[in-house]
PDB file of C-alpha atoms in Angstrom:
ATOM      1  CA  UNK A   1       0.000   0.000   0.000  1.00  0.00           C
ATOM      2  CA  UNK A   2       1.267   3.535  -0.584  1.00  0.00           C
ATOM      3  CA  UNK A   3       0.464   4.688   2.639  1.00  0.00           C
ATOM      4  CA  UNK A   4      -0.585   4.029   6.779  1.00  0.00           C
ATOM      5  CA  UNK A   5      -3.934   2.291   6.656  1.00  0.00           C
ATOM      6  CA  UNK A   6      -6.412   2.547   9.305  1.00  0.00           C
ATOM      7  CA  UNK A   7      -9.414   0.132  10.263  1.00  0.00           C
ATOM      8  CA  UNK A   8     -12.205   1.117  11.086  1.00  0.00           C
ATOM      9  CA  UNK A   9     -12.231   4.661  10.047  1.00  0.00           C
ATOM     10  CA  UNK A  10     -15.606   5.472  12.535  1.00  0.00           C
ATOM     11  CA  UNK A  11     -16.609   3.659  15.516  1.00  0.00           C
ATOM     12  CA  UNK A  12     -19.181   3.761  17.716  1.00  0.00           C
ATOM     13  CA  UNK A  13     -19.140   1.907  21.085  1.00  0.00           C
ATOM     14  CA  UNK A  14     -21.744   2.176  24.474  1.00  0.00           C
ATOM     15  CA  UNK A  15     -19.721   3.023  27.578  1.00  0.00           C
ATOM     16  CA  UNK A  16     -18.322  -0.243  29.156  1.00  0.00           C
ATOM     17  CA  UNK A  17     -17.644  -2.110  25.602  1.00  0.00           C
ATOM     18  CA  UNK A  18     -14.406  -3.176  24.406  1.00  0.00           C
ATOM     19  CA  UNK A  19     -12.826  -2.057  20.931  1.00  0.00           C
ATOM     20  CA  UNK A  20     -10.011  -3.008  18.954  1.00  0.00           C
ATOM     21  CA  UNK A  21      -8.303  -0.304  16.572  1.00  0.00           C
ATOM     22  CA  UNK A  22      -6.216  -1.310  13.613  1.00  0.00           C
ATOM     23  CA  UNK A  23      -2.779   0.214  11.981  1.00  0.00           C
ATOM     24  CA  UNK A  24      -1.077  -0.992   8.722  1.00  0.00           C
ATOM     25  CA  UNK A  25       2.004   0.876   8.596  1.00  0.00           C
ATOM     26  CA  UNK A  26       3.842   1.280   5.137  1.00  0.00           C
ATOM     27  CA  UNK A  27       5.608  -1.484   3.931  1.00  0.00           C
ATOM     28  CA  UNK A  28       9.190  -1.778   5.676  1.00  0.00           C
ATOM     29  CA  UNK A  29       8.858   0.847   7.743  1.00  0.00           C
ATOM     30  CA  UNK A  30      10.274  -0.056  11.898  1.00  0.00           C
ATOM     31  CA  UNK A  31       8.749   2.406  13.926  1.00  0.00           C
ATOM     32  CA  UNK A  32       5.147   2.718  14.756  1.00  0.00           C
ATOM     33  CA  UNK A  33       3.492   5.136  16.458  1.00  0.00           C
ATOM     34  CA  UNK A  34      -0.118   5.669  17.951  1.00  0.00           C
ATOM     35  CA  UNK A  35      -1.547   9.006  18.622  1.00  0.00           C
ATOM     36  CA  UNK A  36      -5.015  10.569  20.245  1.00  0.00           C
ATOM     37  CA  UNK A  37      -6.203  13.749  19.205  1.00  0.00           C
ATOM     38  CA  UNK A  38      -8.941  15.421  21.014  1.00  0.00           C
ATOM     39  CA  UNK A  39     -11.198  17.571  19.370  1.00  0.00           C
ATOM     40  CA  UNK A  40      -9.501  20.955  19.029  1.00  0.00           C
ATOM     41  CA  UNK A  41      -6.232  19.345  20.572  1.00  0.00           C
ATOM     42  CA  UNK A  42      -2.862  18.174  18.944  1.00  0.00           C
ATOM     43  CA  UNK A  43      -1.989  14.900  18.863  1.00  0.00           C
ATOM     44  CA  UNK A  44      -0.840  13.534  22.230  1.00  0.00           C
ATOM     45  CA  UNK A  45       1.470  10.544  22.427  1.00  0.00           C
ATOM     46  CA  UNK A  46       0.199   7.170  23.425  1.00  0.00           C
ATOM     47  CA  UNK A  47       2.684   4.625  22.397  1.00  0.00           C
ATOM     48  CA  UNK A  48       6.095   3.182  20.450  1.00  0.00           C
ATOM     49  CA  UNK A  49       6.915   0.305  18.615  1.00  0.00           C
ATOM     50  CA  UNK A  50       9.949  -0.779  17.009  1.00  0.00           C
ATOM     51  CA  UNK A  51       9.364  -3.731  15.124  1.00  0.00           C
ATOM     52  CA  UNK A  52       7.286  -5.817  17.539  1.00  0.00           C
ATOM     53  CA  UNK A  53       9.104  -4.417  20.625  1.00  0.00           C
ATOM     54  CA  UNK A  54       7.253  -1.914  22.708  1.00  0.00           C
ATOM     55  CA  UNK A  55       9.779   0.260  23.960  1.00  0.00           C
ATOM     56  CA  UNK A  56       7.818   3.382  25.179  1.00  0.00           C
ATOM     57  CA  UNK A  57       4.108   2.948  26.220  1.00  0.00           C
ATOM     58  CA  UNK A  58       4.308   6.092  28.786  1.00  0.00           C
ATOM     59  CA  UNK A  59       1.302   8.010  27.088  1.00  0.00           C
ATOM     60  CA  UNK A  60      -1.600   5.165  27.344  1.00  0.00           C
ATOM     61  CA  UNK A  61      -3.916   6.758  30.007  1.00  0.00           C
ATOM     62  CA  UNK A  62      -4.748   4.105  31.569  1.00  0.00           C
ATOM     63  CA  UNK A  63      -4.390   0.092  32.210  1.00  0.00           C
ATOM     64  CA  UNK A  64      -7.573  -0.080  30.171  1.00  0.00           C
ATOM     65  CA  UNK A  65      -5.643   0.795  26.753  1.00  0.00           C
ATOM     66  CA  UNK A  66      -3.050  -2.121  25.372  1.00  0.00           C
ATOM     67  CA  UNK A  67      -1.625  -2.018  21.963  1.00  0.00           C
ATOM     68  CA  UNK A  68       0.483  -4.477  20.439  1.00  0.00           C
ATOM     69  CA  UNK A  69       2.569  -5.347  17.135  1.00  0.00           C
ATOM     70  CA  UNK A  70       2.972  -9.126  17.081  1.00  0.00           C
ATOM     71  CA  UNK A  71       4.868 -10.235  13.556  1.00  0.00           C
ATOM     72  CA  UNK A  72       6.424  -6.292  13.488  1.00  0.00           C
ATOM     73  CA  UNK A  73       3.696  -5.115  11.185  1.00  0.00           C
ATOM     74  CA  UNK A  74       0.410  -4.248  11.561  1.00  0.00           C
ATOM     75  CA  UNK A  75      -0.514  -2.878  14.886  1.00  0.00           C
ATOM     76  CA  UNK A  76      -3.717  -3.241  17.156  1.00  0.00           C
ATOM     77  CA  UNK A  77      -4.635  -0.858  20.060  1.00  0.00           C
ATOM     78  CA  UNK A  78      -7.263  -2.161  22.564  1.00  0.00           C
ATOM     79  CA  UNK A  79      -9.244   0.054  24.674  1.00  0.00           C
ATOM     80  CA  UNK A  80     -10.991  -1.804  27.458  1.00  0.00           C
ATOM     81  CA  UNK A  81     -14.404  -0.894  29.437  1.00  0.00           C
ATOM     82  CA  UNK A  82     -15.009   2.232  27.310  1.00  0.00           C
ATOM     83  CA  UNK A  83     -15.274   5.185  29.001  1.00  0.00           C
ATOM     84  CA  UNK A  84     -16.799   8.704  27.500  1.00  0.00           C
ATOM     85  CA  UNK A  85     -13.313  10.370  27.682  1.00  0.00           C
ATOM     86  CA  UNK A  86     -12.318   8.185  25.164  1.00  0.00           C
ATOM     87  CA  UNK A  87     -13.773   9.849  22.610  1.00  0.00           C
ATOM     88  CA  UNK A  88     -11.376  10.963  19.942  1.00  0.00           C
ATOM     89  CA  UNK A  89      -9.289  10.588  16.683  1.00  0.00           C
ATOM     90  CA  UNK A  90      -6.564   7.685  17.176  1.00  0.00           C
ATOM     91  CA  UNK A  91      -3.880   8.282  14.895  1.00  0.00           C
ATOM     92  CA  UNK A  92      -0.990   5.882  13.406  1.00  0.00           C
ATOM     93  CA  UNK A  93       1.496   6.928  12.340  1.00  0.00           C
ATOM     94  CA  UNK A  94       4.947   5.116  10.945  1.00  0.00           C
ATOM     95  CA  UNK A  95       8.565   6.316   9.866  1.00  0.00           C
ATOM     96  CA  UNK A  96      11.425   4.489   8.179  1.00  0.00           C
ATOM     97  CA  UNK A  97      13.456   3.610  11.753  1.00  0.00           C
ATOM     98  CA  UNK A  98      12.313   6.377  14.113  1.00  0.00           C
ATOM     99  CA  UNK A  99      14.641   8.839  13.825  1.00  0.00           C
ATOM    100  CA  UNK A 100      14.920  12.614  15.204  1.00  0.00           C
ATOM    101  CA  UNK A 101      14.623  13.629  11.984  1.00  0.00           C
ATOM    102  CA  UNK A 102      12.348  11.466   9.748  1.00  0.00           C
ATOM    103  CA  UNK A 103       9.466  11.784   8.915  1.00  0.00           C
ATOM    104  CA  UNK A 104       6.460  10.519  10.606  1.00  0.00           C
ATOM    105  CA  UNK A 105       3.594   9.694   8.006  1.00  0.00           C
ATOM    106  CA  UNK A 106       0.148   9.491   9.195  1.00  0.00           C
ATOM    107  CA  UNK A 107      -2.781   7.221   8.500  1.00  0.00           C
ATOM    108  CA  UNK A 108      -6.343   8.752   8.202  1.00  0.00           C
ATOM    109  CA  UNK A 109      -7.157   8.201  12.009  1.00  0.00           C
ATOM    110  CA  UNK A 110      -9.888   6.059  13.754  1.00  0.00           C
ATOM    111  CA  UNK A 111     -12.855   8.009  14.776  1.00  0.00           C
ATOM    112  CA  UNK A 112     -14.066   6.674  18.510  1.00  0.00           C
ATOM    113  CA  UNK A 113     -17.156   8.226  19.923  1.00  0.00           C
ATOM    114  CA  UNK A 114     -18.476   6.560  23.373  1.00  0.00           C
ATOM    115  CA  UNK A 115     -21.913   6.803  23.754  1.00  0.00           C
TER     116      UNK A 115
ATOM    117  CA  UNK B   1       2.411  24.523  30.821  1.00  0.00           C
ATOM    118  CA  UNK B   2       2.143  22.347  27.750  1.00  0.00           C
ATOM    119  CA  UNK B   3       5.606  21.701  25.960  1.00  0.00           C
ATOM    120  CA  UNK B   4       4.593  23.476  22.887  1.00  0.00           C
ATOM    121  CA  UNK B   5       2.587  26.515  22.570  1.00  0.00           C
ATOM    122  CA  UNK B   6       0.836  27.953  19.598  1.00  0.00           C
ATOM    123  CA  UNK B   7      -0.454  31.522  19.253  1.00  0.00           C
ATOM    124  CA  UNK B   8      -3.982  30.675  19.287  1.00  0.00           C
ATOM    125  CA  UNK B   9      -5.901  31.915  16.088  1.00  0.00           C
ATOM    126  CA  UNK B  10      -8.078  31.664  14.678  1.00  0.00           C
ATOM    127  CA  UNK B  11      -6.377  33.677  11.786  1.00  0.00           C
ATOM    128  CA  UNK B  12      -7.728  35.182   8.725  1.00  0.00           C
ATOM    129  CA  UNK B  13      -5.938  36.161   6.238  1.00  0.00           C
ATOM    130  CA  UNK B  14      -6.641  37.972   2.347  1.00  0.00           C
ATOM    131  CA  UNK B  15      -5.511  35.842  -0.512  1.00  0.00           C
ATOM    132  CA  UNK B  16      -2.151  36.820  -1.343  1.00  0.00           C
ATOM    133  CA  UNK B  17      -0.867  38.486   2.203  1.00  0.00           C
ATOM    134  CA  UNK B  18       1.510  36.470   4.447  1.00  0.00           C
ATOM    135  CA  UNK B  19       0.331  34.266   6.745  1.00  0.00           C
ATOM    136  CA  UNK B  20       2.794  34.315  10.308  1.00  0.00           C
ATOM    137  CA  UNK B  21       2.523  31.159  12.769  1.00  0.00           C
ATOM    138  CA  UNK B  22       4.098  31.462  16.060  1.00  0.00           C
ATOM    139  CA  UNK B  23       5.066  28.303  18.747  1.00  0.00           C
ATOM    140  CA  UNK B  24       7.674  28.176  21.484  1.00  0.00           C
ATOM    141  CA  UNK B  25       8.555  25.089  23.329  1.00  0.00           C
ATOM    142  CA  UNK B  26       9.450  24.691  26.767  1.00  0.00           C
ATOM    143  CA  UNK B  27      11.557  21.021  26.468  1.00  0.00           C
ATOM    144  CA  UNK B  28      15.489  22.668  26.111  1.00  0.00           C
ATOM    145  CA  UNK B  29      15.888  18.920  24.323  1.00  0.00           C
ATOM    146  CA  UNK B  30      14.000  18.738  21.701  1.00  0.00           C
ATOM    147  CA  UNK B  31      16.085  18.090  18.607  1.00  0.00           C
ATOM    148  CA  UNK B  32      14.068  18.508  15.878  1.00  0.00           C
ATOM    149  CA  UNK B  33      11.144  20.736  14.719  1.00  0.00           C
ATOM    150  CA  UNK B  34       8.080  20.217  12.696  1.00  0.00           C
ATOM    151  CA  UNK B  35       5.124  21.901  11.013  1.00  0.00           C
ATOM    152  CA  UNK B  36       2.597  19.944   9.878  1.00  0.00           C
ATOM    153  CA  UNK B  37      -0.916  20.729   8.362  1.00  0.00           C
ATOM    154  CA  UNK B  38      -4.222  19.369   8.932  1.00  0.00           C
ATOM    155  CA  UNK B  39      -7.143  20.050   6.807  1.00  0.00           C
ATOM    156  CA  UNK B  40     -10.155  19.459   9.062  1.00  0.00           C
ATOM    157  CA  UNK B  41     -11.314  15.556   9.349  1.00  0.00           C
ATOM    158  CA  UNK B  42      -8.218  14.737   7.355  1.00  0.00           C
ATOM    159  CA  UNK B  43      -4.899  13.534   9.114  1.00  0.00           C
ATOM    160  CA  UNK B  44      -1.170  15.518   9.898  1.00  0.00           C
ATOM    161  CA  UNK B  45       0.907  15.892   7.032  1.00  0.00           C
ATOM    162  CA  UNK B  46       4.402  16.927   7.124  1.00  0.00           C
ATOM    163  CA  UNK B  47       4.779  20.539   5.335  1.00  0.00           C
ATOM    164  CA  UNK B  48       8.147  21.608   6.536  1.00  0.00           C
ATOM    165  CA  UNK B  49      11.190  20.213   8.938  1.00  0.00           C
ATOM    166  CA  UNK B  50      13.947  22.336  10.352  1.00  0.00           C
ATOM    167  CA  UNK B  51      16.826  21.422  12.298  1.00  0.00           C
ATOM    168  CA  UNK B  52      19.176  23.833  12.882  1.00  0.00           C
ATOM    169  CA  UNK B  53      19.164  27.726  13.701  1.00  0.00           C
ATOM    170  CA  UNK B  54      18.226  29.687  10.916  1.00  0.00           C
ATOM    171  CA  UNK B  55      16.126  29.912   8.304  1.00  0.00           C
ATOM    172  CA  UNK B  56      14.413  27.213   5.766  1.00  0.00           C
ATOM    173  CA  UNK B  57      12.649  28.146   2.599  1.00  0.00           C
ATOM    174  CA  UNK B  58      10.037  25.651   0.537  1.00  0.00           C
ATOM    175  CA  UNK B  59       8.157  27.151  -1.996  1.00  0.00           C
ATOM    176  CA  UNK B  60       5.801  29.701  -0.411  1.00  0.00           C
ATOM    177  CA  UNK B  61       6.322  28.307   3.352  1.00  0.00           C
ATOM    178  CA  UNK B  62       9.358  29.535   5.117  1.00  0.00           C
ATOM    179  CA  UNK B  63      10.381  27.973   8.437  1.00  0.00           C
ATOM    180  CA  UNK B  64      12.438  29.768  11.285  1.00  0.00           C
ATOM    181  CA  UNK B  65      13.889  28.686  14.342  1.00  0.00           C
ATOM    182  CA  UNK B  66      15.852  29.897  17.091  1.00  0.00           C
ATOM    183  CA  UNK B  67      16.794  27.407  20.115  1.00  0.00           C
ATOM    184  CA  UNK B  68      18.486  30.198  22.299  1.00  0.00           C
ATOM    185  CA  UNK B  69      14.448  31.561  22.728  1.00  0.00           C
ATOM    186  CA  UNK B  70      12.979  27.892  22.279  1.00  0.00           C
ATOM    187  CA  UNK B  71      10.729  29.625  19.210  1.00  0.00           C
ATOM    188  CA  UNK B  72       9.804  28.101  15.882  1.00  0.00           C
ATOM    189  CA  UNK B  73       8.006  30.366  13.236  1.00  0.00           C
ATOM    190  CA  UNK B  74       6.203  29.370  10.419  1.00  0.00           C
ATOM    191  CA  UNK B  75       5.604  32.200   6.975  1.00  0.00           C
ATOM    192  CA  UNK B  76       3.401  31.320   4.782  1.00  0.00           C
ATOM    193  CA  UNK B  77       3.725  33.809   1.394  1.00  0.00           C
ATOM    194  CA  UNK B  78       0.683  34.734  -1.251  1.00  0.00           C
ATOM    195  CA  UNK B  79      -1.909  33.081   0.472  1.00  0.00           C
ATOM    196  CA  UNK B  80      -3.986  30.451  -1.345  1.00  0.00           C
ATOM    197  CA  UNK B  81      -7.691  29.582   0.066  1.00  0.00           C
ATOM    198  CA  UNK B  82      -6.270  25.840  -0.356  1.00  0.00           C
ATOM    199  CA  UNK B  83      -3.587  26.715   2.676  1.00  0.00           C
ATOM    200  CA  UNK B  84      -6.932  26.929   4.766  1.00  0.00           C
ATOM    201  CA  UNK B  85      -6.473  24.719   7.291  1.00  0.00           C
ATOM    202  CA  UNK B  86      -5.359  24.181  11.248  1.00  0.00           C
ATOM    203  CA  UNK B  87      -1.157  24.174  11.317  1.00  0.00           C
ATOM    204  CA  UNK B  88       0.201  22.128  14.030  1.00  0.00           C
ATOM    205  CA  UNK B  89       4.065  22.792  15.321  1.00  0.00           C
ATOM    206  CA  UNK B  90       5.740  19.765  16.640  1.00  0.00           C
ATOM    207  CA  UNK B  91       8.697  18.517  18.560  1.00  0.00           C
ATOM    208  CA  UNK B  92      10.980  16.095  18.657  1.00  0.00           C
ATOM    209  CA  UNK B  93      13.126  14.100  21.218  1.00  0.00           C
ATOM    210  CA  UNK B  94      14.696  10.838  20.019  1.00  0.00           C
ATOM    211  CA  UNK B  95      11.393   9.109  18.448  1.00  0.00           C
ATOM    212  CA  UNK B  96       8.196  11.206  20.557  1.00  0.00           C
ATOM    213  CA  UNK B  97       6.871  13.912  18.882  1.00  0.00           C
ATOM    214  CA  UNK B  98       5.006  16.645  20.754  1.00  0.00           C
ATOM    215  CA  UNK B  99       2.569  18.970  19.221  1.00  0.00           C
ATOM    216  CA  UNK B 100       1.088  22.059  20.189  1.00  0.00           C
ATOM    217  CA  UNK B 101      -3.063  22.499  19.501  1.00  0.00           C
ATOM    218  CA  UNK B 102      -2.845  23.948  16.833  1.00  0.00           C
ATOM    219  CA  UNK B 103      -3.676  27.547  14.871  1.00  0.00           C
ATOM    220  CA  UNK B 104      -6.306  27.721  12.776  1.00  0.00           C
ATOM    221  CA  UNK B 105      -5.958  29.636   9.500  1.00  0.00           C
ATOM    222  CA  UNK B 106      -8.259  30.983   6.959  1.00  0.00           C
ATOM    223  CA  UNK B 107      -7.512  32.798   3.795  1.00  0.00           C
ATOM    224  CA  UNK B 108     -10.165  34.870   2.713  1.00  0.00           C
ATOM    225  CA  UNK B 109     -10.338  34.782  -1.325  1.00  0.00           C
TER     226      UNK B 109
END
């Protein structure tokens, strides 16, 4: 694929249910990154992968968010026992090996709304 | 404080003026320095980089940053309506980038 993919695009979820958000990252790229952007916010940092090693998960808010990158690829972030504040744009986002200064390229976001 | 600050906007511009974004940081490590774009609903994407002190030109945008003051600026020549959109300034140390909210610009044809 040319670019980050991101499954689903919109979801909707009642307070209490679990999702599961999806990242394809472009081909042969290392580093994987997942976002959250709050409406009218920048993106905030959630988590790091480099190939299927998680080596910085310091911005998930809570033990109810997991992510993981099994086979170095695609990427899944789980969010537990949905709560309202959960609402917002989850962004992926990969780059060739993580550098300082590459580039990180974005995928379209996952739109969560908790009900 | 947040670790990168925008001037807040909303900003409206005529077509063909200059368009001037403002951000500091706070973080004296932060190595590398972003501005991306986001049309609204639509994802980041990278416009311009900068590294080092100075200036950067690309095109019509012209990125400037000074570490000593912790202050990237972002000039945007002739105005298009198509450069309507919210610009984001970001960080970076090793691999985490950190954005600011953002500053909203509108170019009024």
């Amino acid at each position: 694929g040319a670019g980050v993919s991101q499954s689903p695009r919109y979801k909707v979820a009642k307070r209490g249910q679990d999702v599961a958000l999806r990242c394809d990252p472009i081909s042969g790229h290392v580093s994987l990154f997942w976002y959250q952007q709050a409406l009218g916010q920048g993106p905030e940092f959630l988590t790091y992968f480099q190939n299927e090693a998680q080596l910085d998960k310091s911005g998930l808010p809570s033990d109810r968010f997991f992510a993981e990158r099994p086979e170095g690829s695609v990427s899944t972030l789980k969010i537990q026992r949905t709560q309202q504040e959960d609402s917002a744009v989850y962004l992926c986002a990969s780059s060739l090996v993580g550098g300082r200064e590459e580039t990180q390229y974005f995928g379209p976001g996952t739109r969560l709304l908790v009900l | 404080q947040k670790e990168v600050e925008q001037n807040s906007g909303p900003l409206s511009v005529p077509e063909g003026a200059i368009a001037s974004l403002n951000c500091t940081y706070s973080d004296r490590g932060s190595q590398s320095f972003f501005w991306y774009r986001q049309y609204s609903g639509k994802s980041p994407e990278l416009i311009m980089s900068i590294y080092s002190n100075g200036d950067k030109e690309d095109g019509r945008f012209t990125a400037q940053l000074n570490k000593a003051s912790q202050y990237v600026s972002l000039l945007i020549r002739d105005s298009q309506p198509s450069d309507s959109a919210t610009y984001l300034c970001a960080v970076i140390r090793d691999y985490k980038l950190s954005f600011g909210a953002g500053t909203t610009v509108t170019v009024r044809a």
